[in-house]
PDB file of C-alpha atoms in Angstrom:
ATOM      1  CA  MET A  11    -185.543-167.035-175.723  1.00 41.00           C
ATOM      2  CA  THR A  12    -184.130-164.563-178.214  1.00 42.00           C
ATOM      3  CA  SER A  13    -183.039-161.106-177.190  1.00 43.00           C
ATOM      4  CA  SER A  14    -185.956-159.551-179.100  1.00 43.00           C
ATOM      5  CA  THR A  15    -188.383-161.828-177.267  1.00 45.00           C
ATOM      6  CA  ALA A  16    -186.779-161.012-173.918  1.00 49.00           C
ATOM      7  CA  SER A  17    -186.977-157.272-174.603  1.00 55.00           C
ATOM      8  CA  ASN A  18    -190.690-157.547-175.473  1.00 69.00           C
ATOM      9  CA  ALA A  19    -191.585-159.655-172.450  1.00 85.00           C
ATOM     10  CA  MET A  20    -194.052-158.258-169.936  1.00 88.00           C
ATOM     11  CA  PHE A  21    -193.536-158.715-166.219  1.00 92.00           C
ATOM     12  CA  PHE A  22    -196.193-158.287-163.554  1.00 91.00           C
ATOM     13  CA  PRO A  23    -194.743-157.505-160.124  1.00 94.00           C
ATOM     14  CA  VAL A  24    -198.326-157.191-158.811  1.00 94.00           C
ATOM     15  CA  VAL A  25    -200.566-159.840-160.348  1.00 93.00           C
ATOM     16  CA  GLY A  26    -203.634-158.198-161.882  1.00 90.00           C
ATOM     17  CA  CYS A  27    -202.122-154.716-162.182  1.00 91.00           C
ATOM     18  CA  VAL A  28    -200.408-153.069-165.149  1.00 90.00           C
ATOM     19  CA  GLY A  29    -197.261-154.896-166.281  1.00 90.00           C
ATOM     20  CA  LEU A  30    -193.785-153.621-167.085  1.00 90.00           C
ATOM     21  CA  ASP A  31    -191.583-154.443-170.039  1.00 86.00           C
ATOM     22  CA  ARG A  32    -188.332-153.616-168.257  1.00 80.00           C
ATOM     23  CA  ARG A  33    -185.908-156.457-167.631  1.00 81.00           C
ATOM     24  CA  GLN A  34    -185.387-155.404-163.993  1.00 80.00           C
ATOM     25  CA  ALA A  35    -189.058-156.263-163.367  1.00 89.00           C
ATOM     26  CA  ALA A  36    -188.333-159.950-164.098  1.00 89.00           C
ATOM     27  CA  ASP A  37    -186.809-160.362-160.636  1.00 89.00           C
ATOM     28  CA  TYR A  38    -190.112-159.260-159.085  1.00 91.00           C
ATOM     29  CA  HIS A  39    -192.538-161.003-161.477  1.00 92.00           C
ATOM     30  CA  GLN A  40    -195.664-162.144-159.605  1.00 93.00           C
ATOM     31  CA  ARG A  41    -194.164-161.365-156.199  1.00 93.00           C
ATOM     32  CA  TRP A  42    -197.190-159.365-154.947  1.00 94.00           C
ATOM     33  CA  PHE A  43    -200.926-159.744-155.289  1.00 95.00           C
ATOM     34  CA  VAL A  44    -204.120-158.342-153.815  1.00 96.00           C
ATOM     35  CA  ILE A  45    -206.428-160.283-151.502  1.00 95.00           C
ATOM     36  CA  ASP A  46    -210.008-159.545-150.516  1.00 95.00           C
ATOM     37  CA  ALA A  47    -211.525-159.487-147.020  1.00 94.00           C
ATOM     38  CA  ASN A  48    -211.826-163.308-147.149  1.00 94.00           C
ATOM     39  CA  ASN A  49    -208.071-163.817-147.802  1.00 93.00           C
ATOM     40  CA  GLN A  50    -208.794-164.843-151.410  1.00 93.00           C
ATOM     41  CA  TRP A  51    -206.740-163.656-154.384  1.00 94.00           C
ATOM     42  CA  LEU A  52    -208.510-160.700-155.988  1.00 93.00           C
ATOM     43  CA  SER A  53    -207.887-160.795-159.727  1.00 90.00           C
ATOM     44  CA  ALA A  54    -208.479-157.900-162.114  1.00 89.00           C
ATOM     45  CA  GLU A  55    -211.327-160.001-163.519  1.00 90.00           C
ATOM     46  CA  ARG A  56    -213.082-159.801-160.122  1.00 91.00           C
ATOM     47  CA  CYS A  57    -212.016-156.177-159.524  1.00 93.00           C
ATOM     48  CA  ALA A  58    -211.556-154.157-162.722  1.00 93.00           C
ATOM     49  CA  ALA A  59    -210.085-151.187-160.807  1.00 93.00           C
ATOM     50  CA  LEU A  60    -206.875-153.187-160.259  1.00 93.00           C
ATOM     51  CA  SER A  61    -206.130-153.000-163.984  1.00 92.00           C
ATOM     52  CA  ASN A  62    -205.805-149.207-163.543  1.00 92.00           C
ATOM     53  CA  VAL A  63    -203.032-149.532-160.952  1.00 95.00           C
ATOM     54  CA  ALA A  64    -199.739-148.633-162.624  1.00 94.00           C
ATOM     55  CA  ILE A  65    -196.518-150.141-161.301  1.00 93.00           C
ATOM     56  CA  GLU A  66    -193.023-148.712-161.266  1.00 93.00           C
ATOM     57  CA  LEU A  67    -189.775-149.983-159.752  1.00 93.00           C
ATOM     58  CA  LYS A  68    -187.852-146.964-158.547  1.00 91.00           C
ATOM     59  CA  LEU A  69    -185.083-146.346-156.005  1.00 90.00           C
ATOM     60  CA  GLY A  70    -185.599-149.649-154.187  1.00 90.00           C
ATOM     61  CA  SER A  71    -189.374-149.326-154.056  1.00 93.00           C
ATOM     62  CA  LEU A  72    -192.426-150.774-155.705  1.00 95.00           C
ATOM     63  CA  VAL A  73    -194.404-147.663-156.620  1.00 96.00           C
ATOM     64  CA  LEU A  74    -198.168-147.952-157.090  1.00 96.00           C
ATOM     65  CA  ARG A  75    -200.183-145.243-158.835  1.00 96.00           C
ATOM     66  CA  ALA A  76    -203.894-145.010-159.568  1.00 95.00           C
ATOM     67  CA  PRO A  77    -206.126-142.294-161.011  1.00 94.00           C
ATOM     68  CA  GLY A  78    -207.075-139.725-158.386  1.00 93.00           C
ATOM     69  CA  MET A  79    -204.658-141.126-155.795  1.00 94.00           C
ATOM     70  CA  LEU A  80    -201.265-140.095-154.485  1.00 95.00           C
ATOM     71  CA  ARG A  81    -198.626-142.720-155.203  1.00 96.00           C
ATOM     72  CA  ILE A  82    -197.596-145.226-152.574  1.00 96.00           C
ATOM     73  CA  ASP A  83    -194.070-146.648-152.241  1.00 96.00           C
ATOM     74  CA  ILE A  84    -193.382-150.101-150.821  1.00 94.00           C
ATOM     75  CA  PRO A  85    -189.809-151.286-150.123  1.00 91.00           C
ATOM     76  CA  LEU A  86    -188.779-154.015-152.585  1.00 89.00           C
ATOM     77  CA  ASP A  87    -186.373-156.156-150.621  1.00 81.00           C
ATOM     78  CA  VAL A  88    -187.247-156.481-146.948  1.00 77.00           C
ATOM     79  CA  ILE A  89    -186.078-159.403-144.821  1.00 70.00           C
ATOM     80  CA  GLU A  90    -189.231-161.252-143.771  1.00 71.00           C
ATOM     81  CA  ASP A  91    -188.361-162.166-140.192  1.00 72.00           C
ATOM     82  CA  ASP A  92    -191.461-160.843-138.400  1.00 77.00           C
ATOM     83  CA  ASP A  93    -194.043-163.600-137.995  1.00 80.00           C
ATOM     84  CA  SER A  94    -196.740-161.070-137.084  1.00 80.00           C
ATOM     85  CA  VAL A  95    -197.067-160.024-140.749  1.00 85.00           C
ATOM     86  CA  LYS A  96    -197.231-163.570-142.132  1.00 89.00           C
ATOM     87  CA  ARG A  97    -200.566-165.073-143.108  1.00 90.00           C
ATOM     88  CA  THR A  98    -201.933-167.850-145.268  1.00 92.00           C
ATOM     89  CA  VAL A  99    -204.231-166.923-148.158  1.00 93.00           C
ATOM     90  CA  GLN A 100    -205.936-168.698-151.062  1.00 92.00           C
ATOM     91  CA  VAL A 101    -204.979-168.484-154.715  1.00 93.00           C
ATOM     92  CA  GLY A 102    -207.496-170.714-156.442  1.00 89.00           C
ATOM     93  CA  GLN A 103    -207.283-174.022-154.576  1.00 90.00           C
ATOM     94  CA  GLN A 104    -203.756-173.391-153.274  1.00 92.00           C
ATOM     95  CA  SER A 105    -202.868-172.080-149.812  1.00 93.00           C
ATOM     96  CA  VAL A 106    -199.979-169.606-150.042  1.00 93.00           C
ATOM     97  CA  VAL A 107    -197.875-168.166-147.206  1.00 93.00           C
ATOM     98  CA  VAL A 108    -197.541-164.420-147.690  1.00 94.00           C
ATOM     99  CA  VAL A 109    -196.327-161.261-145.994  1.00 93.00           C
ATOM    100  CA  ASP A 110    -198.891-158.507-145.489  1.00 94.00           C
ATOM    101  CA  GLU A 111    -197.671-155.088-146.699  1.00 94.00           C
ATOM    102  CA  GLY A 112    -199.499-153.232-143.932  1.00 92.00           C
ATOM    103  CA  ASP A 113    -202.487-151.091-143.107  1.00 94.00           C
ATOM    104  CA  VAL A 114    -201.467-147.960-145.040  1.00 95.00           C
ATOM    105  CA  THR A 115    -201.141-149.938-148.268  1.00 95.00           C
ATOM    106  CA  ALA A 116    -204.393-151.785-147.491  1.00 96.00           C
ATOM    107  CA  THR A 117    -206.232-148.479-147.038  1.00 97.00           C
ATOM    108  CA  TRP A 118    -204.813-147.171-150.320  1.00 97.00           C
ATOM    109  CA  LEU A 119    -205.850-150.299-152.238  1.00 96.00           C
ATOM    110  CA  THR A 120    -209.263-150.434-150.553  1.00 96.00           C
ATOM    111  CA  HIS A 121    -209.933-146.899-151.771  1.00 96.00           C
ATOM    112  CA  VAL A 122    -208.802-147.780-155.313  1.00 95.00           C
ATOM    113  CA  ALA A 123    -210.706-151.078-155.464  1.00 94.00           C
ATOM    114  CA  GLY A 124    -213.860-149.882-153.735  1.00 94.00           C
ATOM    115  CA  GLN A 125    -213.832-152.904-151.430  1.00 95.00           C
ATOM    116  CA  PRO A 126    -211.711-154.083-148.495  1.00 97.00           C
ATOM    117  CA  CYS A 127    -208.451-155.567-149.740  1.00 96.00           C
ATOM    118  CA  ARG A 128    -204.773-155.868-148.883  1.00 96.00           C
ATOM    119  CA  LEU A 129    -201.482-156.140-150.741  1.00 96.00           C
ATOM    120  CA  VAL A 130    -199.475-159.234-149.898  1.00 95.00           C
ATOM    121  CA  LYS A 131    -196.102-160.537-151.020  1.00 94.00           C
ATOM    122  CA  VAL A 132    -195.338-164.208-151.559  1.00 93.00           C
ATOM    123  CA  HIS A 133    -193.154-165.262-148.644  1.00 90.00           C
ATOM    124  CA  PRO A 134    -189.591-166.078-149.788  1.00 87.00           C
ATOM    125  CA  GLU A 135    -189.851-169.564-148.271  1.00 86.00           C
ATOM    126  CA  ALA A 136    -193.219-170.314-149.909  1.00 88.00           C
ATOM    127  CA  GLY A 137    -193.236-172.659-152.863  1.00 86.00           C
ATOM    128  CA  PRO A 138    -194.227-171.574-156.358  1.00 88.00           C
ATOM    129  CA  VAL A 139    -197.733-170.184-156.748  1.00 91.00           C
ATOM    130  CA  GLU A 140    -199.977-172.038-159.192  1.00 90.00           C
ATOM    131  CA  TRP A 141    -201.943-169.152-160.694  1.00 89.00           C
ATOM    132  CA  PRO A 142    -205.397-169.969-162.096  1.00 85.00           C
ATOM    133  CA  GLN A 143    -205.817-169.634-165.866  1.00 72.00           C
ATOM    134  CA  VAL A 144    -207.418-166.193-165.690  1.00 53.00           C
ATOM    135  CA  MET A 145    -204.648-163.707-164.905  1.00 47.00           C
ATOM    136  CA  THR A 146    -205.998-160.377-166.032  1.00 41.00           C
TER     137      THR A 146
END
Protein backbone atom coordinates (compact mmCIF):
# COMPACT_ATOMS: atom_id res chain seq x y z
CA MET A 1 0.00 0.00 0.00
CA THR A 2 1.42 3.38 -0.93
CA SER A 3 1.52 6.24 1.51
CA SER A 4 -1.13 8.13 -0.49
CA THR A 5 -3.40 5.08 -0.37
CA ALA A 6 -2.82 4.67 3.37
CA SER A 7 -3.61 8.33 4.02
CA ASN A 8 -6.88 8.06 2.07
CA ALA A 9 -8.00 4.85 3.75
CA MET A 10 -11.22 4.89 5.76
CA PHE A 11 -11.49 3.06 9.06
CA PHE A 12 -14.72 2.13 10.81
CA PRO A 13 -14.29 1.64 14.56
CA VAL A 14 -18.07 1.05 14.79
CA VAL A 15 -19.31 -0.98 11.84
CA GLY A 16 -22.20 0.82 10.16
CA CYS A 17 -21.40 4.27 11.56
CA VAL A 18 -19.42 7.11 10.00
CA GLY A 19 -15.80 6.20 9.27
CA LEU A 20 -12.56 8.03 10.01
CA ASP A 21 -9.62 8.66 7.73
CA ARG A 22 -7.10 9.04 10.56
CA ARG A 23 -4.36 6.44 10.82
CA GLN A 24 -4.92 6.01 14.58
CA ALA A 25 -8.39 4.62 13.76
CA ALA A 26 -6.78 1.61 12.02
CA ASP A 27 -6.04 0.02 15.40
CA TYR A 28 -9.77 0.09 16.21
CA HIS A 29 -11.17 -0.80 12.76
CA GLN A 30 -14.35 -2.89 13.11
CA ARG A 31 -13.86 -3.38 16.86
CA TRP A 32 -17.44 -2.34 17.79
CA PHE A 33 -20.84 -2.93 16.27
CA VAL A 34 -24.50 -2.54 17.14
CA ILE A 35 -26.84 -5.46 17.85
CA ASP A 36 -30.62 -5.53 17.94
CA ALA A 37 -32.88 -7.01 20.63
CA ASN A 38 -32.36 -10.47 19.08
CA ASN A 39 -28.54 -10.31 19.41
CA GLN A 40 -28.18 -9.90 15.63
CA TRP A 41 -25.78 -7.44 14.00
CA LEU A 42 -27.70 -4.28 13.10
CA SER A 43 -26.22 -2.83 9.92
CA ALA A 44 -26.82 0.70 8.65
CA GLU A 45 -28.78 -0.95 5.83
CA ARG A 46 -31.28 -2.28 8.41
CA CYS A 47 -31.14 0.90 10.53
CA ALA A 48 -30.37 4.05 8.53
CA ALA A 49 -30.02 6.16 11.71
CA LEU A 50 -26.68 4.43 12.43
CA SER A 51 -25.15 6.15 9.40
CA ASN A 52 -25.71 9.47 11.22
CA VAL A 53 -23.61 8.43 14.22
CA ALA A 54 -20.27 10.23 14.00
CA ILE A 55 -17.20 8.66 15.59
CA GLU A 56 -14.18 10.29 17.14
CA LEU A 57 -11.18 8.86 18.98
CA LYS A 58 -10.24 11.33 21.68
CA LEU A 59 -8.32 11.17 24.96
CA GLY A 60 -8.56 7.38 25.26
CA SER A 61 -12.25 7.25 24.40
CA LEU A 62 -14.47 6.28 21.53
CA VAL A 63 -16.78 9.28 21.24
CA LEU A 64 -20.19 8.83 19.62
CA ARG A 65 -22.26 11.79 18.44
CA ALA A 66 -25.67 11.93 16.79
CA PRO A 67 -28.01 14.76 15.81
CA GLY A 68 -30.04 15.97 18.78
CA MET A 69 -28.05 13.91 21.29
CA LEU A 70 -25.34 14.67 23.81
CA ARG A 71 -22.13 12.82 23.01
CA ILE A 72 -21.24 9.60 24.77
CA ASP A 73 -17.68 8.52 25.59
CA ILE A 74 -16.65 4.87 25.83
CA PRO A 75 -13.17 3.87 27.08
CA LEU A 76 -11.07 2.45 24.23
CA ASP A 77 -8.80 -0.04 25.92
CA VAL A 78 -10.41 -1.87 28.82
CA ILE A 79 -9.19 -5.27 30.02
CA GLU A 80 -12.06 -7.68 29.39
CA ASP A 81 -11.87 -9.84 32.50
CA ASP A 82 -15.51 -9.65 33.66
CA ASP A 83 -17.50 -12.58 32.30
CA SER A 84 -20.79 -10.90 33.21
CA VAL A 85 -20.46 -8.53 30.23
CA LYS A 86 -19.58 -11.24 27.70
CA ARG A 87 -22.22 -12.56 25.33
CA THR A 88 -22.46 -14.38 22.03
CA VAL A 89 -24.17 -12.62 19.12
CA GLN A 90 -24.76 -13.27 15.42
CA VAL A 91 -23.05 -11.54 12.52
CA GLY A 92 -24.59 -13.15 9.47
CA GLN A 93 -24.15 -16.88 10.02
CA GLN A 94 -21.22 -16.47 12.43
CA SER A 95 -21.44 -16.55 16.23
CA VAL A 96 -19.14 -13.91 17.74
CA VAL A 97 -18.09 -13.50 21.38
CA VAL A 98 -18.42 -9.86 22.37
CA VAL A 99 -18.30 -7.52 25.34
CA ASP A 100 -21.41 -5.46 26.01
CA GLU A 101 -20.67 -1.74 26.50
CA GLY A 102 -23.42 -1.31 29.08
CA ASP A 103 -26.89 0.02 29.70
CA VAL A 104 -26.11 3.74 29.38
CA THR A 105 -24.65 3.24 25.91
CA ALA A 106 -27.55 0.93 25.00
CA THR A 107 -30.08 3.58 26.03
CA TRP A 108 -28.24 6.21 23.99
CA LEU A 109 -28.15 4.01 20.88
CA THR A 110 -31.75 2.88 21.33
CA HIS A 111 -32.83 6.53 21.30
CA VAL A 112 -30.76 7.23 18.17
CA ALA A 113 -31.86 4.09 16.32
CA GLY A 114 -35.51 4.19 17.36
CA GLN A 115 -35.40 0.52 18.35
CA PRO A 116 -33.82 -1.50 21.17
CA CYS A 117 -30.13 -2.05 20.49
CA ARG A 118 -26.76 -2.29 22.21
CA LEU A 119 -23.15 -1.48 21.42
CA VAL A 120 -20.80 -4.44 21.67
CA LYS A 121 -17.07 -4.85 21.19
CA VAL A 122 -15.47 -7.92 19.64
CA HIS A 123 -13.85 -9.82 22.50
CA PRO A 124 -10.03 -9.75 22.23
CA GLU A 125 -9.92 -13.56 22.27
CA ALA A 126 -12.60 -13.94 19.57
CA GLY A 127 -11.45 -14.92 16.11
CA PRO A 128 -11.81 -12.65 13.10
CA VAL A 129 -15.34 -11.57 12.22
CA GLU A 130 -16.53 -12.52 8.74
CA TRP A 131 -18.65 -9.49 7.85
CA PRO A 132 -21.44 -10.03 5.31
CA GLN A 133 -21.04 -8.28 1.95
CA VAL A 134 -23.30 -5.36 2.86
CA MET A 135 -21.35 -3.12 5.24
CA THR A 136 -23.05 0.23 5.01
